[in-house]
Coordinates of C-alpha atoms and ligand atoms in Angstrom, one line a residue:
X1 CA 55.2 19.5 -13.9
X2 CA 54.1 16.7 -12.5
X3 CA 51.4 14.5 -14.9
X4 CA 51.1 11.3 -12.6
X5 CA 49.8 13.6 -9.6
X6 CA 47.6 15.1 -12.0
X7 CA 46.4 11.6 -13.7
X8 CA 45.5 10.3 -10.0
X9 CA 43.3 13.2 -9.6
X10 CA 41.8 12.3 -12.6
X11 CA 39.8 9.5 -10.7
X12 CA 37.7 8.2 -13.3
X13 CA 40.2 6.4 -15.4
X14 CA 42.1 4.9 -12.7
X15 CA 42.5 2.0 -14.7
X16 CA 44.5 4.2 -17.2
X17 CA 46.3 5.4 -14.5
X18 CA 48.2 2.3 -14.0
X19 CA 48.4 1.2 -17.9
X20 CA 50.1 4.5 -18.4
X21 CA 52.9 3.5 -16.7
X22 CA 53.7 0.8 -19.3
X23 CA 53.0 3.3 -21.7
X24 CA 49.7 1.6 -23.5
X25 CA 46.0 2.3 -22.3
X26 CA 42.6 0.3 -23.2
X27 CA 39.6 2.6 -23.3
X28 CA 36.0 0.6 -22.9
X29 CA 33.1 3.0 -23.0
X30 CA 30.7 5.0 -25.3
X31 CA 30.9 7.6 -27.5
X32 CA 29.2 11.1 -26.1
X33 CA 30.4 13.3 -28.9
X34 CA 32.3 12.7 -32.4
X35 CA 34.2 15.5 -34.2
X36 CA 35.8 14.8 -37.8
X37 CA 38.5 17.6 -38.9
X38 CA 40.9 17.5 -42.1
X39 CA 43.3 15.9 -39.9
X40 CA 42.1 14.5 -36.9
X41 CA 39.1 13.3 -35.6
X42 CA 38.4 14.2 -31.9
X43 CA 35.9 11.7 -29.9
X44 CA 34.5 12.0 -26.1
X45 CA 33.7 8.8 -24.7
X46 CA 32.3 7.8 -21.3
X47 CA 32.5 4.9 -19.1
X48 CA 30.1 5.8 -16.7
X49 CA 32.7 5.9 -13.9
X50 CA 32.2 9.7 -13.6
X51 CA 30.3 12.6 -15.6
X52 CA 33.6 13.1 -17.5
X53 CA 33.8 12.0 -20.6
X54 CA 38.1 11.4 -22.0
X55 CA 39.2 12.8 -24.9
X56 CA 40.2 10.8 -27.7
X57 CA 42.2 12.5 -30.5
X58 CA 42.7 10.0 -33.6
X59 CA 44.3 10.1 -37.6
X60 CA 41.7 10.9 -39.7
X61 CA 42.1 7.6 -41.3
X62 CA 40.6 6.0 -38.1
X63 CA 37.4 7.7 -38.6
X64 CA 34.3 4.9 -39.3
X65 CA 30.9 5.9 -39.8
X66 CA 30.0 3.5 -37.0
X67 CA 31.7 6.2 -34.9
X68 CA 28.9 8.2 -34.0
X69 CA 26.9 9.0 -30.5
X70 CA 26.0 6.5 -28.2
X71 CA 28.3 3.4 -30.3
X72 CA 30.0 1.5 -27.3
X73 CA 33.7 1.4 -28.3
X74 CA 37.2 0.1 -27.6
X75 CA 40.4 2.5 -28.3
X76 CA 43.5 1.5 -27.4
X77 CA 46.3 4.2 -27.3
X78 CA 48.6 6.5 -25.3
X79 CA 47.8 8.4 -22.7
X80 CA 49.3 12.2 -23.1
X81 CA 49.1 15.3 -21.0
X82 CA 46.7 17.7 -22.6
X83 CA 47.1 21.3 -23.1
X84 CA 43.5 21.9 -22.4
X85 CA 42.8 23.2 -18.8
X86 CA 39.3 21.4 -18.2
X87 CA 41.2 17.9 -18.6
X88 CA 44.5 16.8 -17.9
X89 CA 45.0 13.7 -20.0
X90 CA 43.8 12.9 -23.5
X91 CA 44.3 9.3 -25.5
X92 CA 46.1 9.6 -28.5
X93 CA 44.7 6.7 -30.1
X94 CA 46.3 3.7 -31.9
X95 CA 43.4 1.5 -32.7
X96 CA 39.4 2.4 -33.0
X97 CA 37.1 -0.9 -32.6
X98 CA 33.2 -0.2 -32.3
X99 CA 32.4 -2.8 -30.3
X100 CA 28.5 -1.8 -30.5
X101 CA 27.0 0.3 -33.2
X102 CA 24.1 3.0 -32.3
X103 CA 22.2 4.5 -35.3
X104 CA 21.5 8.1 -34.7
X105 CA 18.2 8.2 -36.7
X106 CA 16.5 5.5 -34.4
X107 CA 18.3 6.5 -31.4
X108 CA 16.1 8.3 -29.0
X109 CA 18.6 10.8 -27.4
X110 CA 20.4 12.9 -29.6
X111 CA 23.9 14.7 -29.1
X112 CA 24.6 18.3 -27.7
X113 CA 20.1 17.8 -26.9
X114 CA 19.4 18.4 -22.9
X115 CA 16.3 15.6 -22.7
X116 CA 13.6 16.5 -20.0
X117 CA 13.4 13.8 -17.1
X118 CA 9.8 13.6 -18.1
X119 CA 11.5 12.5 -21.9
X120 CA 14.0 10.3 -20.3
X121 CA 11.1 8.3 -17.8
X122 CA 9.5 6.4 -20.7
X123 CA 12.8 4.9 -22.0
X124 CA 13.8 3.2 -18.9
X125 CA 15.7 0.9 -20.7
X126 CA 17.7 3.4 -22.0
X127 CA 18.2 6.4 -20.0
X128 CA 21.1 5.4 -18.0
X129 CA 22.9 6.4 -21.1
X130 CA 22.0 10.4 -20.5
X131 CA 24.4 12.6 -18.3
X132 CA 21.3 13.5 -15.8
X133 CA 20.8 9.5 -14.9
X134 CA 23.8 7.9 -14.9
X135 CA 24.4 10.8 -12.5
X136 CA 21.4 9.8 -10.7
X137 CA 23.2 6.6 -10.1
X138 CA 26.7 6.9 -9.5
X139 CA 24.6 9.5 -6.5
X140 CA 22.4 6.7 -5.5
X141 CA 25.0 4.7 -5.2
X142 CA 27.2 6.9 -3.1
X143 CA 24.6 7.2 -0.7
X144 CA 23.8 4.0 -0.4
X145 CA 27.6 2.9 0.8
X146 CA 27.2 6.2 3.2
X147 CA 24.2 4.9 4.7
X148 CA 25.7 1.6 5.1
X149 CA 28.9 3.0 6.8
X150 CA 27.4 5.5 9.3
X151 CA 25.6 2.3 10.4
X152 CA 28.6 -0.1 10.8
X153 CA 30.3 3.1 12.0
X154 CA 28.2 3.8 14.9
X155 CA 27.5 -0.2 16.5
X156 CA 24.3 -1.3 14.8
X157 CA 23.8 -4.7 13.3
X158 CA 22.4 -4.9 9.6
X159 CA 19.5 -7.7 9.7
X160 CA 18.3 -8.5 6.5
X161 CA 14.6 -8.7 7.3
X162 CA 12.4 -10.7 5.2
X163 CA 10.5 -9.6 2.0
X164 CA 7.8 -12.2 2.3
X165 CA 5.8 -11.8 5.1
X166 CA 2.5 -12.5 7.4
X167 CA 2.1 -9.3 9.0
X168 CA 0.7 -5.8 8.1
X169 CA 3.3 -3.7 10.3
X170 CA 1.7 -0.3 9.2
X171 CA -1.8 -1.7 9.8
X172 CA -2.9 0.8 6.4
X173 CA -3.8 -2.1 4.4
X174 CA -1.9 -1.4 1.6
X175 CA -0.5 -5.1 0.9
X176 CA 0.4 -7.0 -2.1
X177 CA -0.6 -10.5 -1.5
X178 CA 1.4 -13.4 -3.1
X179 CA -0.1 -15.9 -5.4
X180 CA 2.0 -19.0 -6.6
X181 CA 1.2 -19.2 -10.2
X182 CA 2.2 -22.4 -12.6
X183 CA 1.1 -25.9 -13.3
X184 CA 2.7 -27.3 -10.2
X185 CA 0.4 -24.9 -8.0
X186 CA -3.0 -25.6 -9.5
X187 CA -3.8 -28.2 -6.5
X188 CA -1.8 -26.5 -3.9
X189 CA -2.5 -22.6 -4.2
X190 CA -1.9 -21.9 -0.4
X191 CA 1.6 -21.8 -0.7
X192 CA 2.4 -20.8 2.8
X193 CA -0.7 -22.1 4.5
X194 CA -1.7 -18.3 5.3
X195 CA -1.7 -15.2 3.8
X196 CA 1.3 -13.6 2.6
X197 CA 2.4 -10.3 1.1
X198 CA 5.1 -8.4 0.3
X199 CA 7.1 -6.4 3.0
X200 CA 5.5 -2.5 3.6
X201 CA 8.3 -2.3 6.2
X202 CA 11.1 -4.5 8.3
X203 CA 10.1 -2.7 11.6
X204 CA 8.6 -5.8 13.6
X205 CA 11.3 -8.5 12.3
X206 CA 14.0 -5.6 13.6
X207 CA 12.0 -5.5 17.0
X208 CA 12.5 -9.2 16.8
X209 CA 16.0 -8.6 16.9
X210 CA 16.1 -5.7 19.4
X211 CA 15.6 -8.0 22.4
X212 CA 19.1 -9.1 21.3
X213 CA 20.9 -6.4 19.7
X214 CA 21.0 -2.8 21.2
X215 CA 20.9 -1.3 17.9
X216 CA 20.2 -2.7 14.6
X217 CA 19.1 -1.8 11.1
X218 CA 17.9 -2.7 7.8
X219 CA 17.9 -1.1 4.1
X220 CA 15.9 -2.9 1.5
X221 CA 12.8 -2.9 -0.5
X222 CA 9.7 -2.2 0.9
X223 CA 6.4 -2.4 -0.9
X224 CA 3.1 -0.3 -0.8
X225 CA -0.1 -0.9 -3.1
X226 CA -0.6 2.8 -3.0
X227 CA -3.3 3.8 -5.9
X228 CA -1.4 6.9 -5.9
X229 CA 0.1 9.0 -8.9
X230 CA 1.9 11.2 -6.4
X231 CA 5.1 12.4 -7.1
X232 CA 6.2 11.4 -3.6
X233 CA 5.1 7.5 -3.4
X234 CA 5.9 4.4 -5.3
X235 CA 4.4 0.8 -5.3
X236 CA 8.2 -0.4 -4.6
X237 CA 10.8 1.9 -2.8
X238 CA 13.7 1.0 -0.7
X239 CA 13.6 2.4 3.0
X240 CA 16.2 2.6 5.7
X241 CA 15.1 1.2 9.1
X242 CA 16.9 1.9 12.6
X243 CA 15.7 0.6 15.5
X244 CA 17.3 1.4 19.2
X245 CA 16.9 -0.7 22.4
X246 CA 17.3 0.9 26.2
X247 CA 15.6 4.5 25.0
X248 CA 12.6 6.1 26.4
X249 CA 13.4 9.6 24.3
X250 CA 12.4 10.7 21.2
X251 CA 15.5 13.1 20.9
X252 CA 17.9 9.3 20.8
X253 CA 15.4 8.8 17.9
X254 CA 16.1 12.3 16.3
X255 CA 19.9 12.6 16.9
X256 CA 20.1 9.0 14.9
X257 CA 17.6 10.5 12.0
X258 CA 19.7 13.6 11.9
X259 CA 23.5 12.3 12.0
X260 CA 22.4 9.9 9.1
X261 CA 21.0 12.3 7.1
X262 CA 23.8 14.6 7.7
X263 CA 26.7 12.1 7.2
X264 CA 25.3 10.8 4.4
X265 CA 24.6 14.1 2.7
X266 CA 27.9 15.5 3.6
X267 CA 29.9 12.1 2.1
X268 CA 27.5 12.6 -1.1
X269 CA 28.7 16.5 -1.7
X270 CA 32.1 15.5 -0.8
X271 CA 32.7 13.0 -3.9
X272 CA 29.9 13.0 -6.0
X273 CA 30.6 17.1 -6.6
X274 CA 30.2 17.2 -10.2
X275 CA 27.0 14.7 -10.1
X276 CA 25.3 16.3 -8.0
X277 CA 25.7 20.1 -9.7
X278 CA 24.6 18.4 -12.6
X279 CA 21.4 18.2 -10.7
X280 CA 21.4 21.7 -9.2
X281 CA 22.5 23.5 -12.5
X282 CA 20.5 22.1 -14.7
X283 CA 17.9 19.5 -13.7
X284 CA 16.4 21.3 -10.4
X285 CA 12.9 22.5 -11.7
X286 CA 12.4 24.5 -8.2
X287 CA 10.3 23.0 -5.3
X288 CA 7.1 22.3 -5.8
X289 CA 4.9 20.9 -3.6
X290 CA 2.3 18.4 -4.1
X291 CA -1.6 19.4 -3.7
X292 CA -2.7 16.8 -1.0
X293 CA -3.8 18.8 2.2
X294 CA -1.7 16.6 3.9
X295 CA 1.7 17.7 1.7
X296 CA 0.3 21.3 2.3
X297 CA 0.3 21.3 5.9
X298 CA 3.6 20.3 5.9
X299 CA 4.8 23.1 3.2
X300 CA 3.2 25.4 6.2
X301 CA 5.5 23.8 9.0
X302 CA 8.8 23.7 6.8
X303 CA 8.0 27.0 5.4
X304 CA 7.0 28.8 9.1
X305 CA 10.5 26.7 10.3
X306 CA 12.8 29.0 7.8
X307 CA 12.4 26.5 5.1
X308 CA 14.8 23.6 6.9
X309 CA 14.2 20.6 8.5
X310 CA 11.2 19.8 10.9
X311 CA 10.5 17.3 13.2
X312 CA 7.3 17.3 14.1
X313 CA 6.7 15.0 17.5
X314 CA 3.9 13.8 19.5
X315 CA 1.0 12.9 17.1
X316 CA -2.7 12.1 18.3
X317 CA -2.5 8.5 19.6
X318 CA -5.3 7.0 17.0
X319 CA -3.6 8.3 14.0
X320 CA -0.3 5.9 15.0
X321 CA -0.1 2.3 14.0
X322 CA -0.6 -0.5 17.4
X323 CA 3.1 -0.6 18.1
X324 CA 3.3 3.4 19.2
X325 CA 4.1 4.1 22.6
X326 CA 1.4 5.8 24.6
X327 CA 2.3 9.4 25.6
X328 CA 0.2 8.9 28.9
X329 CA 1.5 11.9 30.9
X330 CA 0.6 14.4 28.0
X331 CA -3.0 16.3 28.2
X332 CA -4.1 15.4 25.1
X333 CA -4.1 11.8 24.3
X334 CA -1.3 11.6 21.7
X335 CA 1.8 8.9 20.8
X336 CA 5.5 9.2 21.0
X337 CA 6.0 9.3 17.6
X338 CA 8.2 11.9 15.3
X339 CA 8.0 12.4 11.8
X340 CA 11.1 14.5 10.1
X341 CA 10.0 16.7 7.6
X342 CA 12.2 18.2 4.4
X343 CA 12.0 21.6 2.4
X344 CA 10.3 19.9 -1.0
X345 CA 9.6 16.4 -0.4
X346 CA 7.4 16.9 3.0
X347 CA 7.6 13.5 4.9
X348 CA 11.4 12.0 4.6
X349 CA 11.4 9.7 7.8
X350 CA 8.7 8.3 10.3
X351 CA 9.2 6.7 13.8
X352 CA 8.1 6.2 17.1
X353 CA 9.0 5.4 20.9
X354 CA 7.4 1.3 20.7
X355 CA 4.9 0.7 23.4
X356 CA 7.2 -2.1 25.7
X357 CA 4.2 -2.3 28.0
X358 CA 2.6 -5.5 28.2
X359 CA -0.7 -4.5 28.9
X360 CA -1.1 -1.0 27.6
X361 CA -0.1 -3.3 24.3
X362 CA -2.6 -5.8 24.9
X363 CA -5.3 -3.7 25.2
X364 CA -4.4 -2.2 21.7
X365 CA -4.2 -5.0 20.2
X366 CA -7.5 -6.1 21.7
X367 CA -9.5 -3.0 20.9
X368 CA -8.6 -3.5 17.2
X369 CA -8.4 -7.3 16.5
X370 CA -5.4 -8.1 16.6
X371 CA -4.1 -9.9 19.9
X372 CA -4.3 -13.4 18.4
X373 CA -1.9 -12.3 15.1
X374 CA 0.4 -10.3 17.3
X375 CA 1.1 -12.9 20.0
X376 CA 4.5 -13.5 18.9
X377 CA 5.1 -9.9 19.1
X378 CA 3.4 -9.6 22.6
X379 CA 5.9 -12.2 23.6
X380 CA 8.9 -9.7 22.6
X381 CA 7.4 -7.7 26.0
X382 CA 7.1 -10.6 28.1
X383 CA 10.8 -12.3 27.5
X384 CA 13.4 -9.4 28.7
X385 CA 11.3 -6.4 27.2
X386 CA 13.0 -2.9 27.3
X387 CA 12.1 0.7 26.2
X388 CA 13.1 1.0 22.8
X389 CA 11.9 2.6 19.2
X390 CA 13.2 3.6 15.7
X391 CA 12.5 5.1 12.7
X392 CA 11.6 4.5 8.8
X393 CA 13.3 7.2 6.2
X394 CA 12.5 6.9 2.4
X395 CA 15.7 6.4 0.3
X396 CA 14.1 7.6 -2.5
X397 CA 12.6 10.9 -0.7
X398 CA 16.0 11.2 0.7
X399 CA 17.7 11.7 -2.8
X400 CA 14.6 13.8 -4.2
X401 CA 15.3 16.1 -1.2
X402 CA 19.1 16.4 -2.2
X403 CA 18.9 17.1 -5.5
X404 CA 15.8 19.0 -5.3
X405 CA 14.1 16.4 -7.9
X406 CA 10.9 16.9 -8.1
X407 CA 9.3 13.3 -8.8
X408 CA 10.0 10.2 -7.2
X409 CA 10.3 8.5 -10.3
X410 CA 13.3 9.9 -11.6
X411 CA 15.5 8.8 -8.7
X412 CA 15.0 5.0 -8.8
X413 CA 16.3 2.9 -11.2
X414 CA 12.7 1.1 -12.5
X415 CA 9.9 3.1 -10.6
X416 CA 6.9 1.0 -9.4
X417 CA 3.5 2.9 -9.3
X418 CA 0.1 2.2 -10.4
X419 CA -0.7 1.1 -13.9
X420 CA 3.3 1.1 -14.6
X421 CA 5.6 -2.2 -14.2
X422 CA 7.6 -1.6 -17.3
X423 CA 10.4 -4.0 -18.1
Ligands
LIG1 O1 6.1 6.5 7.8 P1 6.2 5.1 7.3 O2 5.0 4.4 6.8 O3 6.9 4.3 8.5 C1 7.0 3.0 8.6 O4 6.8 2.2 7.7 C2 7.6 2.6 9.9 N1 7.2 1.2 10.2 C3 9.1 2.7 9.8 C4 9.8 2.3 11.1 O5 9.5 3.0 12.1 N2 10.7 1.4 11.1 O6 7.3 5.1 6.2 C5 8.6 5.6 6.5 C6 9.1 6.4 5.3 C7 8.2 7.7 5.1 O7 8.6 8.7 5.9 C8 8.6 8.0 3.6 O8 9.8 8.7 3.5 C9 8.8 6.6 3.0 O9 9.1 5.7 4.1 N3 7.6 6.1 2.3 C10 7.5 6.1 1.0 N4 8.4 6.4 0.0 C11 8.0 6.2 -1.3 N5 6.8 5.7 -1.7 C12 5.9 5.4 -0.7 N6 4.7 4.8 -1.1 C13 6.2 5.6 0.6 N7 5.6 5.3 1.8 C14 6.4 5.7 2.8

């Protein structure tokens, strides 16, 4: 009754949308399935704005052998109400130009095949072009632009804290150093005139910024010479980092983890629908848990919890890096720090209250070496210091936990892990 209502709710092919209306559409995409009949030939191609794939129903005497899965193609036709249910519009096409041909043989996915995400990891070159990854992305994506909104949406600052750094935040030693390489850098290797590595988190360089800002973030790489084949860590993954001044409680810490997981789950569900059932019909192998005792302690907590989200607070003070806050009223000597825990990924975010007090700080610092390279930050607690403390959550834990994948690898674009750098 009404085909332009229906054509706006077919969001993908906005574009169309508007070219309808003078009656001639341009299709750019490739070609997910090809079927020649006596009469007709009847295409499905993609543009990777969505899962759905538009229907493209051609003379026979369009047909080319180039036509065939995976070719990246231009049609050009008109856009017609279609009496199938599944999809409201279909192009009835004027003009066929493979733009890019794709020969089946060589090709390493093949139509109407479901390919295992274990197939798809060695080809990262190429699996964007599969249903499951480009689904992968369009989610990543989403949840990236959720992320960024609750922020802006609830009065912190984005800081875009610096890759290249001198300090170890975490204190794990699990740096990657930089080296200048090239001919102008055989005289000159100390580039920076001391050591520097790349980032393993933005936390101290958002302190920095929390004796101006109330509350601030950051979401960017972060890197982590983990000799780990875990399906739960990666050399590079990108981590979202809050941190909060004028708190002394753990819960401010908590309420922030949990309304960010929340909103960005819930804007994730809300329009990436068909992506994400992708995931949870087909591609969900069941959780699994890793075998570290670590990981298994953690399956204990989640599980004993009703198999939902734990945070587990208050962690013996020598397991916490320098900057956690002293817990000095509790019995046992333990830090103000909370780590939220997720049915099938274990660990998602980690945080702390940060120890504001100069000399409690001091001493720290002292007892492990480090009050000469921290002086800048002991600074931060002489110059208008105040209670304050924040939180790291893996993006890449986050979308595993959503989708119920099972290894980190398959939810980043180019994973990063030992003895792998490929492209
Ligand atoms: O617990 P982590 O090490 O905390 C920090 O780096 C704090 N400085 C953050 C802060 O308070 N601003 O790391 C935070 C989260 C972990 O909970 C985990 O989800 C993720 O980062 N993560 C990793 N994700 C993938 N691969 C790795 N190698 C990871 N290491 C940590």
């Amino acid at each position: 009754k009404n085909p332009t209502s229906k054509l706006r709710s077919f969001c993908p092919f906005t574009i169309l949308y508007f070219c309808v209306l003078i009656e001639s559409s341009l299709l750019q995409g490739w070609v997910r399935s090809v079927r020649p009949q006596k009469n007709n030939i009847f295409l499905h191609v993609n543009d990777g704005s969505s899962l759905q794939s538009l229907q493209i129903v051609a003379d026979a005497k369009l047909n080319d052998p180039l036509l065939t899965f995976g070719s990246a193609v231009e049609v050009s036709g008109i856009l017609k109400k279609s009496l199938h249910q599944k999809q409201p519009v279909e192009l009835e096409a004027e003009q066929i130009r493979v733009v890019g041909e794709c020969n089946p043989v060589n090709f390493p996915f093949k139509i109407k095949e479901r390919h295992s995400l274990e197939y798809i990891r060695q080809l990262p070159h190429l699996r964007c072009r599969t249903n499951a990854f480009s689904s992968l992305l369009r989610i990543r994506s989403e949840a990236t632009a959720a992320i960024h909104s609750y922020f802006k949406n609830n009065g912190f600052v984005q800081i875009h804290t610096p890759i290249i750094t001198s300090n170890d935040c975490e204190g794990a030693g699990e740096l990657f150093q930089l080296e200048p390489s090239g001919p102008a850098f055989v005289d000159d290797d100390n580039f920076f005139s001391v050591p520097a590595f790349l980032t393993v988190s933005g936390q101290l360089h958002l302190e920095v910024m929390s004796g101006a800002f109330s509350r601030v973030y950051t979401f960017g790489p972060t890197f982590r010479a983990e000799n780990s084949q875990s399906r739960r860590h990666l050399a590079e993954f990108f981590m979202v980092e809050a941190e909060i001044s004028f708190t002394e409680s753990l819960e401010d810490l908590t309420k922030v983890m949990e309304d960010v997981f929340r909103s960005a789950t819930e804007r994730v569900l809300a329009r990436c629908a068909e992506d994400v059932d992708l995931f949870h019909r087909h591609v969900t192998p069941g959780h699994r848990w890793g075998c570290d005792l670590m990981t298994e302690h953690e399956k204990y907590l989640v599980k004993h919890c009703g198999s939902v989200p734990v945070f587990v607070t208050d962690y013996p003070y020598d397991l916490k890096p320098f900057y956690a806050r002293d817990n000095q009223d509790h019995p046992k000597h333990t830090a103000a720090a909370v780590d939220l825990l997720v049915p099938g990924v274990g660990e998602l975010c980690g945080g702390s209250l940060r120890e504001e007090r100069l000399n409690l700080l001091m001493a720290r610092l002292k007892r492990v070496g480090l009050e000469d390279t921290y002086n800048w930050y002991l600074d931060l607690r002489r110059f208008g210091s105040v209670p304050h403390g924040g939180f790291g959550l893996g993006f890449e834990r986050y979308l595993q936990c959503v989708l119920g994948v099972d290894n980190i690898k398959d939810v980043i674009p180019f994973p990063r892990f030992s003895h792998s750098c490929l492209l």
